[in-house]
mmCIF file of C-alpha atoms and ligand atoms in Angstrom:
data_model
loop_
_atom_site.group_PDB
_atom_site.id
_atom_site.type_symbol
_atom_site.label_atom_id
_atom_site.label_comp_id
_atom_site.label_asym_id
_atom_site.label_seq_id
_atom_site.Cartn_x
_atom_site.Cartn_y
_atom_site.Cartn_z
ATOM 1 C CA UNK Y 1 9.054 -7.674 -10.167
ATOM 2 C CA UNK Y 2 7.606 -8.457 -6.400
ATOM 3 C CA UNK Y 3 8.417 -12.272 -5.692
ATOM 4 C CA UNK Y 4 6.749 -13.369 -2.096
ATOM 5 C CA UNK Y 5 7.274 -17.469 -1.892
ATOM 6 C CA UNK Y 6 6.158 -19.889 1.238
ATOM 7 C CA UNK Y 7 6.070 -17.003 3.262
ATOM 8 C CA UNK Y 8 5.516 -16.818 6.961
ATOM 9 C CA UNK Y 9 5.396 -14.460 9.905
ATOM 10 C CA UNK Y 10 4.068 -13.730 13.235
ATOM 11 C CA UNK Y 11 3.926 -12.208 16.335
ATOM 12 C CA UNK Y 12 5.832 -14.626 18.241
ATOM 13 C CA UNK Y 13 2.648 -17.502 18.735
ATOM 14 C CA UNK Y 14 1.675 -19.509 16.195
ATOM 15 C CA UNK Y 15 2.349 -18.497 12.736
ATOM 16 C CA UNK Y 16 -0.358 -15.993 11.395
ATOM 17 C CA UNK Y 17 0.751 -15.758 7.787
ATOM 18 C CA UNK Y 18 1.069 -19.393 6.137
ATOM 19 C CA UNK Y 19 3.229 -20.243 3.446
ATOM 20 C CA UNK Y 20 2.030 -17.300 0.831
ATOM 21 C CA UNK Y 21 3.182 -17.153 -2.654
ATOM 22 C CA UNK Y 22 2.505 -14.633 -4.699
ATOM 23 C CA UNK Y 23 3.533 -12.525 -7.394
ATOM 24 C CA UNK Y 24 3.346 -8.746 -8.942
ATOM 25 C CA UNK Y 25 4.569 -8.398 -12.273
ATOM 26 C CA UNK Y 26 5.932 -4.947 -13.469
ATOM 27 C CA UNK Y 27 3.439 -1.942 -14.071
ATOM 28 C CA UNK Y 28 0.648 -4.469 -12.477
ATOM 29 C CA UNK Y 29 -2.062 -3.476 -9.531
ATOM 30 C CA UNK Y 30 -2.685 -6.853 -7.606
ATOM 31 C CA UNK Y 31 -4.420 -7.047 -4.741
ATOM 32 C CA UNK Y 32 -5.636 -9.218 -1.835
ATOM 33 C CA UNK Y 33 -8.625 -9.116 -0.509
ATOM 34 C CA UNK Y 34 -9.677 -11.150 2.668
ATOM 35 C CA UNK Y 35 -12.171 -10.269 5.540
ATOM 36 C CA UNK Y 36 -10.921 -8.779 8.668
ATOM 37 C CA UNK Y 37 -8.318 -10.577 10.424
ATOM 38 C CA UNK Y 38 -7.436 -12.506 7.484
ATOM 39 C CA UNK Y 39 -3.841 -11.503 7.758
ATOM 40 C CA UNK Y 40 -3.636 -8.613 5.289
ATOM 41 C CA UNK Y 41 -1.596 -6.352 7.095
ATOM 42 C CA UNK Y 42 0.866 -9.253 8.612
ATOM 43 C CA UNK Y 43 1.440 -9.764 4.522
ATOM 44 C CA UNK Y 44 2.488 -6.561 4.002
ATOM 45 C CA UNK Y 45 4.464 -5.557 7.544
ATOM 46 C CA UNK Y 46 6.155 -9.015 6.662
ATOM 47 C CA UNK Y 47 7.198 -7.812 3.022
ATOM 48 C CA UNK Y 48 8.140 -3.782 4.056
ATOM 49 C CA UNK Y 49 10.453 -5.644 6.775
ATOM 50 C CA UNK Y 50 8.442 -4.105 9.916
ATOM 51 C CA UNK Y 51 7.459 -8.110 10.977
ATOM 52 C CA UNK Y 52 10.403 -10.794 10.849
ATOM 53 C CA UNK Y 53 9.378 -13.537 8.395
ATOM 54 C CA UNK Y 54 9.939 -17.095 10.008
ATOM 55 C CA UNK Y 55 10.059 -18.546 6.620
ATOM 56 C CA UNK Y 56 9.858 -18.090 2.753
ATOM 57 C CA UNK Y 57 11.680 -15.246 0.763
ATOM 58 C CA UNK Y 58 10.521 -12.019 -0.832
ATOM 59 C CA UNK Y 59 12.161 -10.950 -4.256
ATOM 60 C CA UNK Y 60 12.677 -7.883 -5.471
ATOM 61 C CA UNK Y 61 13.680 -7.678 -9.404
ATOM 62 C CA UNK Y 62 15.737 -10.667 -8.278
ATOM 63 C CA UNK Y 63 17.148 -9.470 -5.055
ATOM 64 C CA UNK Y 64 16.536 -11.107 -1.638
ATOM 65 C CA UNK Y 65 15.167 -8.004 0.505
ATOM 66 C CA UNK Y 66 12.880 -10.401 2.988
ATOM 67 C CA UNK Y 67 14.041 -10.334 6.115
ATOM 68 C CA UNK Y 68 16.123 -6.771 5.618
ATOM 69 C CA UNK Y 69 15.653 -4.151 8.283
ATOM 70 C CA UNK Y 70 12.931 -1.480 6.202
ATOM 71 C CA UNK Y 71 14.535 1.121 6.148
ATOM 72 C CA UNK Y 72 17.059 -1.448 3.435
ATOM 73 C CA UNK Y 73 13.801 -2.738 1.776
ATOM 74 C CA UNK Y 74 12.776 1.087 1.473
ATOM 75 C CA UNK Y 75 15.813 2.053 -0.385
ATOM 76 C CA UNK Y 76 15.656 -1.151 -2.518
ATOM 77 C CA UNK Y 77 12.535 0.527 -3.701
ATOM 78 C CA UNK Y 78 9.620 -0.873 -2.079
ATOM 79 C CA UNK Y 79 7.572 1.669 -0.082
ATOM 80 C CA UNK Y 80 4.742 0.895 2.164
ATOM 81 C CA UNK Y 81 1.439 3.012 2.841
ATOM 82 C CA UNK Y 82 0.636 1.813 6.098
ATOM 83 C CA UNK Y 83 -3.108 0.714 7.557
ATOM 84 C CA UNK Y 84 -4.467 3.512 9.630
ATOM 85 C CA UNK Y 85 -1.735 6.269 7.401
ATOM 86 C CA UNK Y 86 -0.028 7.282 10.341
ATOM 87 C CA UNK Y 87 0.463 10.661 9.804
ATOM 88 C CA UNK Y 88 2.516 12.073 12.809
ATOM 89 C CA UNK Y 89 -0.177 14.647 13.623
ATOM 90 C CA UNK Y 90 1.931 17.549 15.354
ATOM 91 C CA UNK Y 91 4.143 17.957 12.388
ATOM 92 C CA UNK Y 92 3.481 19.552 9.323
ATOM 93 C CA UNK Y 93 2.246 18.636 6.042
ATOM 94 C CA UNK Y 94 5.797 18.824 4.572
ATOM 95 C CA UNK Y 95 7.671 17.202 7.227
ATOM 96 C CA UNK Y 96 5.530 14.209 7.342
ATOM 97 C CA UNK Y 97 6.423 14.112 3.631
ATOM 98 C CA UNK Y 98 9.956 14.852 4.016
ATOM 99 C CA UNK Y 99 9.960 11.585 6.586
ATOM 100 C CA UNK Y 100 9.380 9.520 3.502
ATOM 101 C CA UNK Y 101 12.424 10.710 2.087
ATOM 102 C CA UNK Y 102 14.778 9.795 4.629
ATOM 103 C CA UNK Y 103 18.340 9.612 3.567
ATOM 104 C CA UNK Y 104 17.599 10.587 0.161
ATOM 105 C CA UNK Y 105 19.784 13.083 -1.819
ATOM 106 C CA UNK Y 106 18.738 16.791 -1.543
ATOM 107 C CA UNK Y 107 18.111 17.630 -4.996
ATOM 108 C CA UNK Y 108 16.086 14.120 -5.094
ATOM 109 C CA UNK Y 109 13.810 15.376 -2.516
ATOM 110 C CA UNK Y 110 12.929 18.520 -4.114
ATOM 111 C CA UNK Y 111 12.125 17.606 -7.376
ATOM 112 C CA UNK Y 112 10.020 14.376 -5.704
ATOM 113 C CA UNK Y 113 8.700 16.988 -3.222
ATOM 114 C CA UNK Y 114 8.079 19.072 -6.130
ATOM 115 C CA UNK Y 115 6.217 16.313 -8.017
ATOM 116 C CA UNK Y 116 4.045 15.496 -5.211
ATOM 117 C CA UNK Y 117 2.777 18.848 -4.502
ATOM 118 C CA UNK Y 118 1.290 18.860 -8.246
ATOM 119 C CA UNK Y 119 0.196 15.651 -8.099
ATOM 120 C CA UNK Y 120 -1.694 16.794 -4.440
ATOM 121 C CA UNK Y 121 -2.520 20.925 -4.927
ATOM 122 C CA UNK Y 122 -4.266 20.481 -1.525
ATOM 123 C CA UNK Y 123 -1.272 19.351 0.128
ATOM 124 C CA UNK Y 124 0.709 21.931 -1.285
ATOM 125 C CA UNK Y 125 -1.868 24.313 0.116
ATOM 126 C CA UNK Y 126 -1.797 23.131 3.838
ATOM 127 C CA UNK Y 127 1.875 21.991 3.922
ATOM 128 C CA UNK Y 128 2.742 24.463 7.188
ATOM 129 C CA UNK Y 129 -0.482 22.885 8.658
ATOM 130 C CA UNK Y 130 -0.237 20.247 11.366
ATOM 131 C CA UNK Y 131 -0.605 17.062 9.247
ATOM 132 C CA UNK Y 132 -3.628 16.029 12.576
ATOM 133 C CA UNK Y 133 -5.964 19.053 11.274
ATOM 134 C CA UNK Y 134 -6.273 17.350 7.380
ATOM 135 C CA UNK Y 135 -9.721 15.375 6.486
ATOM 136 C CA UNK Y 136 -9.456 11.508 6.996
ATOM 137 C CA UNK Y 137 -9.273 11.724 2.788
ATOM 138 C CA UNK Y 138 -6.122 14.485 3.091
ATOM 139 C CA UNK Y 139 -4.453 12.537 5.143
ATOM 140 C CA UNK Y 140 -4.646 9.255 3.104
ATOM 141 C CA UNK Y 141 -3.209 11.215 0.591
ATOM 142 C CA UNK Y 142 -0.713 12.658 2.562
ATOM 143 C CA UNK Y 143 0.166 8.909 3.677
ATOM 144 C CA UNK Y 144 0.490 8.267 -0.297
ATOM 145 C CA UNK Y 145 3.209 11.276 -0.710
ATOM 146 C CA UNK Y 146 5.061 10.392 2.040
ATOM 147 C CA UNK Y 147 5.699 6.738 0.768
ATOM 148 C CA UNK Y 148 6.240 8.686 -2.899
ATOM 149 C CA UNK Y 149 8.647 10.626 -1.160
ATOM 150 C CA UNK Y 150 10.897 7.720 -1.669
ATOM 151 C CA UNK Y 151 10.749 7.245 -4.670
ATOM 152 C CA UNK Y 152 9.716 3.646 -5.188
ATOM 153 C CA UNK Y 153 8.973 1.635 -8.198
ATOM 154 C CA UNK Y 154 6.636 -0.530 -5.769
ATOM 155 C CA UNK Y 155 3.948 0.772 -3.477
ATOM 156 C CA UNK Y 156 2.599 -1.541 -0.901
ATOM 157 C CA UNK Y 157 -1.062 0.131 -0.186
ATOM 158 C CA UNK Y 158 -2.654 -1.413 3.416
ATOM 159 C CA UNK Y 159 -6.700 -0.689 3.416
ATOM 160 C CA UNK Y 160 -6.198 2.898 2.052
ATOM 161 C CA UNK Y 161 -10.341 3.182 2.127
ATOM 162 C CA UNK Y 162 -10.637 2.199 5.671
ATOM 163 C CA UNK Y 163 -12.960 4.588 7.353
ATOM 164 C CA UNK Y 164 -13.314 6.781 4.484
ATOM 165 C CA UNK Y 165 -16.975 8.472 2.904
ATOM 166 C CA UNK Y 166 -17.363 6.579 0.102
ATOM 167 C CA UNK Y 167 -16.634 9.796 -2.664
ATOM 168 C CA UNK Y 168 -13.702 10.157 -1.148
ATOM 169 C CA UNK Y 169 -12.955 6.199 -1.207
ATOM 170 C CA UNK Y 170 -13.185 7.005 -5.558
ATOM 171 C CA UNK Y 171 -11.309 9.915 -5.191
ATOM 172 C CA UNK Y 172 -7.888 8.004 -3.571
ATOM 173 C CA UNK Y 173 -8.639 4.714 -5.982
ATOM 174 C CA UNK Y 174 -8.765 7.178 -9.182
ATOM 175 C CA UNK Y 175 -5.486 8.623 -7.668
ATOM 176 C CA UNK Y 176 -4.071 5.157 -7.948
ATOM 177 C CA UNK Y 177 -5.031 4.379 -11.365
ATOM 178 C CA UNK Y 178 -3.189 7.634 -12.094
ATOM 179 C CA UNK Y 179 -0.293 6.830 -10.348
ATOM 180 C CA UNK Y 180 -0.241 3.201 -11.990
ATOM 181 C CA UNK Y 181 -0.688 4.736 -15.594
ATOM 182 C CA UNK Y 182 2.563 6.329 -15.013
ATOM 183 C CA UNK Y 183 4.012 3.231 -14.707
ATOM 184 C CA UNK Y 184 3.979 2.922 -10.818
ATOM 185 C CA UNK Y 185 3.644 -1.243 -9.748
ATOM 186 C CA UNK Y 186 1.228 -1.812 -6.497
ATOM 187 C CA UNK Y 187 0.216 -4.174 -4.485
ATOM 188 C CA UNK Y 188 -2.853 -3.150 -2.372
ATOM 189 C CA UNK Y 189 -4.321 -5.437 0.481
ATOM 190 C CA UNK Y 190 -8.067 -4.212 0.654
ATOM 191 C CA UNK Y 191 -11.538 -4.922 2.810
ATOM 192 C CA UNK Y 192 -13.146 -3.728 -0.253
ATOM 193 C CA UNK Y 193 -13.080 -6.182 -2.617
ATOM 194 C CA UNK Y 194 -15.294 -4.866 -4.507
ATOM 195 C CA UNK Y 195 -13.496 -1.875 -5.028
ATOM 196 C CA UNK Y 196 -9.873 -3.136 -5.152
ATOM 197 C CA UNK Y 197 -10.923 -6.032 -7.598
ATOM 198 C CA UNK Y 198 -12.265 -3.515 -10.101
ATOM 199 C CA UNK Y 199 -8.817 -1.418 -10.023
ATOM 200 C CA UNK Y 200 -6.643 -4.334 -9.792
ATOM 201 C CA UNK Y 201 -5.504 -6.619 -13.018
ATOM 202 C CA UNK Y 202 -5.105 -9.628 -10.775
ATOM 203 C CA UNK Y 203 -6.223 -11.043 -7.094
ATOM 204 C CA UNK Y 204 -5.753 -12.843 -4.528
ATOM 205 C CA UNK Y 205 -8.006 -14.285 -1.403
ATOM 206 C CA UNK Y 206 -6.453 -14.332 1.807
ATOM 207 C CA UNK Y 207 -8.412 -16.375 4.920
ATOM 208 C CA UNK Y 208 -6.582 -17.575 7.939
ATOM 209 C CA UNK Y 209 -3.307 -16.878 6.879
ATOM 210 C CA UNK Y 210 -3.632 -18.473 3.928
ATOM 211 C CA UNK Y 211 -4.133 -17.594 -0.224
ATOM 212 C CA UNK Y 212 -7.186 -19.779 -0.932
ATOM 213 C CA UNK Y 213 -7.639 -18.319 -4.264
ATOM 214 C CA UNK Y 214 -6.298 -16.328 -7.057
ATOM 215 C CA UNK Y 215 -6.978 -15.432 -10.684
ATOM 216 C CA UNK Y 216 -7.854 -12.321 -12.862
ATOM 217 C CA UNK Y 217 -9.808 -9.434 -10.770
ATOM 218 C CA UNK Y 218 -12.635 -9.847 -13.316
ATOM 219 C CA UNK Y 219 -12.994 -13.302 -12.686
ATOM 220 C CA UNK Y 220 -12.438 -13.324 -8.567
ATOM 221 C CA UNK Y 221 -15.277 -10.236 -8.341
ATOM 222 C CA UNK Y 222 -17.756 -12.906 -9.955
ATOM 223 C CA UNK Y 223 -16.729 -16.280 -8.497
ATOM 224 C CA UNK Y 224 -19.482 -16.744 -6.371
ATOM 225 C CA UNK Y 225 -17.125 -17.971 -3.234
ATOM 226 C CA UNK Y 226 -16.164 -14.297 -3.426
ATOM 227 C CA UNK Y 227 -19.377 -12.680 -4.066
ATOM 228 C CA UNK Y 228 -20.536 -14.329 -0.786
ATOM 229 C CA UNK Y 229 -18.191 -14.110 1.628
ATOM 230 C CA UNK Y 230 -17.259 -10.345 0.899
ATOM 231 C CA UNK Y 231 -19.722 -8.869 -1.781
ATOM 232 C CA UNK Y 232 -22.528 -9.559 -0.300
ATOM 233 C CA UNK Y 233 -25.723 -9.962 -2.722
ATOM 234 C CA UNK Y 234 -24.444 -9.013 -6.301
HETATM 235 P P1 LIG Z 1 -7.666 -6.072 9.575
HETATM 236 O O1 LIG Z 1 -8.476 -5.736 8.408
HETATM 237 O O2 LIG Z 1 -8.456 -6.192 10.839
HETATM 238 O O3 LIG Z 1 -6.424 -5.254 9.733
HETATM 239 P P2 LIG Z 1 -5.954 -8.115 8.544
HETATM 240 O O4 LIG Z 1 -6.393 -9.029 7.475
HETATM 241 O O5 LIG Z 1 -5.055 -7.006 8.170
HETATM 242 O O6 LIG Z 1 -7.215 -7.553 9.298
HETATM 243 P P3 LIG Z 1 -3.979 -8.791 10.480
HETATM 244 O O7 LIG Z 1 -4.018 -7.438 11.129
HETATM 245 O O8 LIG Z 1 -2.818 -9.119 9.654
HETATM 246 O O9 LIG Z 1 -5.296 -9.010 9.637
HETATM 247 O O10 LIG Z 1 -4.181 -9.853 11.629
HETATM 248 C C1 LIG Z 1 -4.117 -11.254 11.414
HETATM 249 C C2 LIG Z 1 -4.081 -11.990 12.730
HETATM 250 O O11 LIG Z 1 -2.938 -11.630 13.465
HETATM 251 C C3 LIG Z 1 -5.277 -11.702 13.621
HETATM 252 O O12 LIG Z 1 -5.708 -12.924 14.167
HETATM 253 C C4 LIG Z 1 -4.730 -10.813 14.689
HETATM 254 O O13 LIG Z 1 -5.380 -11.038 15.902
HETATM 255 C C5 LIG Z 1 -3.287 -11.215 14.758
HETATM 256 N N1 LIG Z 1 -2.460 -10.061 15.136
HETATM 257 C C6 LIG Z 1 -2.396 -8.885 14.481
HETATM 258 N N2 LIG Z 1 -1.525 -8.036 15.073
HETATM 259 C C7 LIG Z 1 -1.034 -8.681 16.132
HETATM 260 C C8 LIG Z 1 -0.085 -8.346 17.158
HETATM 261 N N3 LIG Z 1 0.538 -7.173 17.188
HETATM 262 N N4 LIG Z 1 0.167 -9.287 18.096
HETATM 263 C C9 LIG Z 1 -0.434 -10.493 18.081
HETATM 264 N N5 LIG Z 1 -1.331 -10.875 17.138
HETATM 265 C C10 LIG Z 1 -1.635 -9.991 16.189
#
């Protein structure tokens, strides 16, 4: 479904993402995991169209969308949740979400608006709320609506644990089971390996730019490379 080959990107100096090929097949969670730095969120910035790609291609059921302004790749049906959610904290609940539906029909955005509020009650709750009063955790999820605002068949998911307790860390990685069981495809990029490598299928390593190893989750979270540089002691 997601195609990424030889790809590379940067921020004008030498290349930071090197030649990475990967793949996510339909209805799959695959993620890459890679210590800080690695170049996870260069991968994905690079694939939602927010970096230019110097080289490679990205494929989208077949269609060439790397290198395509985002808003383009957005449409095409990729959507990206990005590192750090940046939720616009004076505005509402429910215009942060309606941002993610930019340029969508109107009866499209209520019954996706309508969907998300069930899927989040405690959105629905605080949507008149300024979206920079929510809990770290609310607004993670409120990151996750606004990208389902669009309504994409692929989510792009940047470190969606990062600086979260770790209840809360279950509580938005339970969500995405959910939201995969209904037959939405993801690629997350994650400093938790452990905990992206038990919701993923597949995985991927990412170090200097680079995929230096890939294979099923259940195999990467026991390779002892792995366990090492980013488990710790098993
Ligand atoms: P983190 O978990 O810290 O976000 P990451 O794996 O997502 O790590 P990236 O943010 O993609 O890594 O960074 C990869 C490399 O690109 C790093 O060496 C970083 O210094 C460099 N880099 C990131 N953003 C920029 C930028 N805006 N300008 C120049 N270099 C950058």
């Amino acid at each position: 479904m997601l195609e990424i080959a030889g790809l590379s990107s940067g921020y004008g100096g030498p290349a930071v993402l090197k030649d990475v090929s990967l793949h996510v097949g339909a209805g799959e969670i695959v993620t890459v995991v890679g210590a800080n730095g690695a170049g996870k969120t260069t991968l994905l910035n690079a694939v939602a169209g927010l970096l230019r790609p110097s080289g490679g291609t990205v494929r989208l059921d077949g269609a060439a969308i790397g290198g395509r302004p985002a808003e383009r790749i957005v449409r095409a049906g990729l959507s990206l949740v990005p590192e750090g959610r940046q939720v616009v904290a004076p505005l509402s609940v429910e215009e942060n979400l309606l941002v993610g539906a930019y340029g969508r029909k109107r009866g499209d955005v209520k019954e996706t608006l309508a969907a998300v509020y069930n899927r989040f009650p405690r959105l629905k709750e605080r949507r008149r709320q300024p979206a920079g009063l929510l809990s770290g955790g609310e607004q993670q999820m409120l990151a996750i609506g606004r990208a389902l605002m669009a309504g994409p068949r692929v989510l792009l998911l940047d470190e969606p644990s990062m600086g979260l307790a770790p209840l809360i860390v279950s509580e938005i990685f339970t969500l995405l089971r959910e939201l995969n069981q209904q037959g939405l495809t993801m690629l997350l990029v994650e400093q938790n390996a452990r905990k992206a490598l038990a919701l993923a299928k597949r995985g991927y390593v990412l170090d200097g730019g680079r995929i230096v190893l890939e294979g099923p989750a259940e195999e990467l979270a026991k390779s002892p490379a792995i366990v090492d540089a980013y488990l710790g002691v098993a």
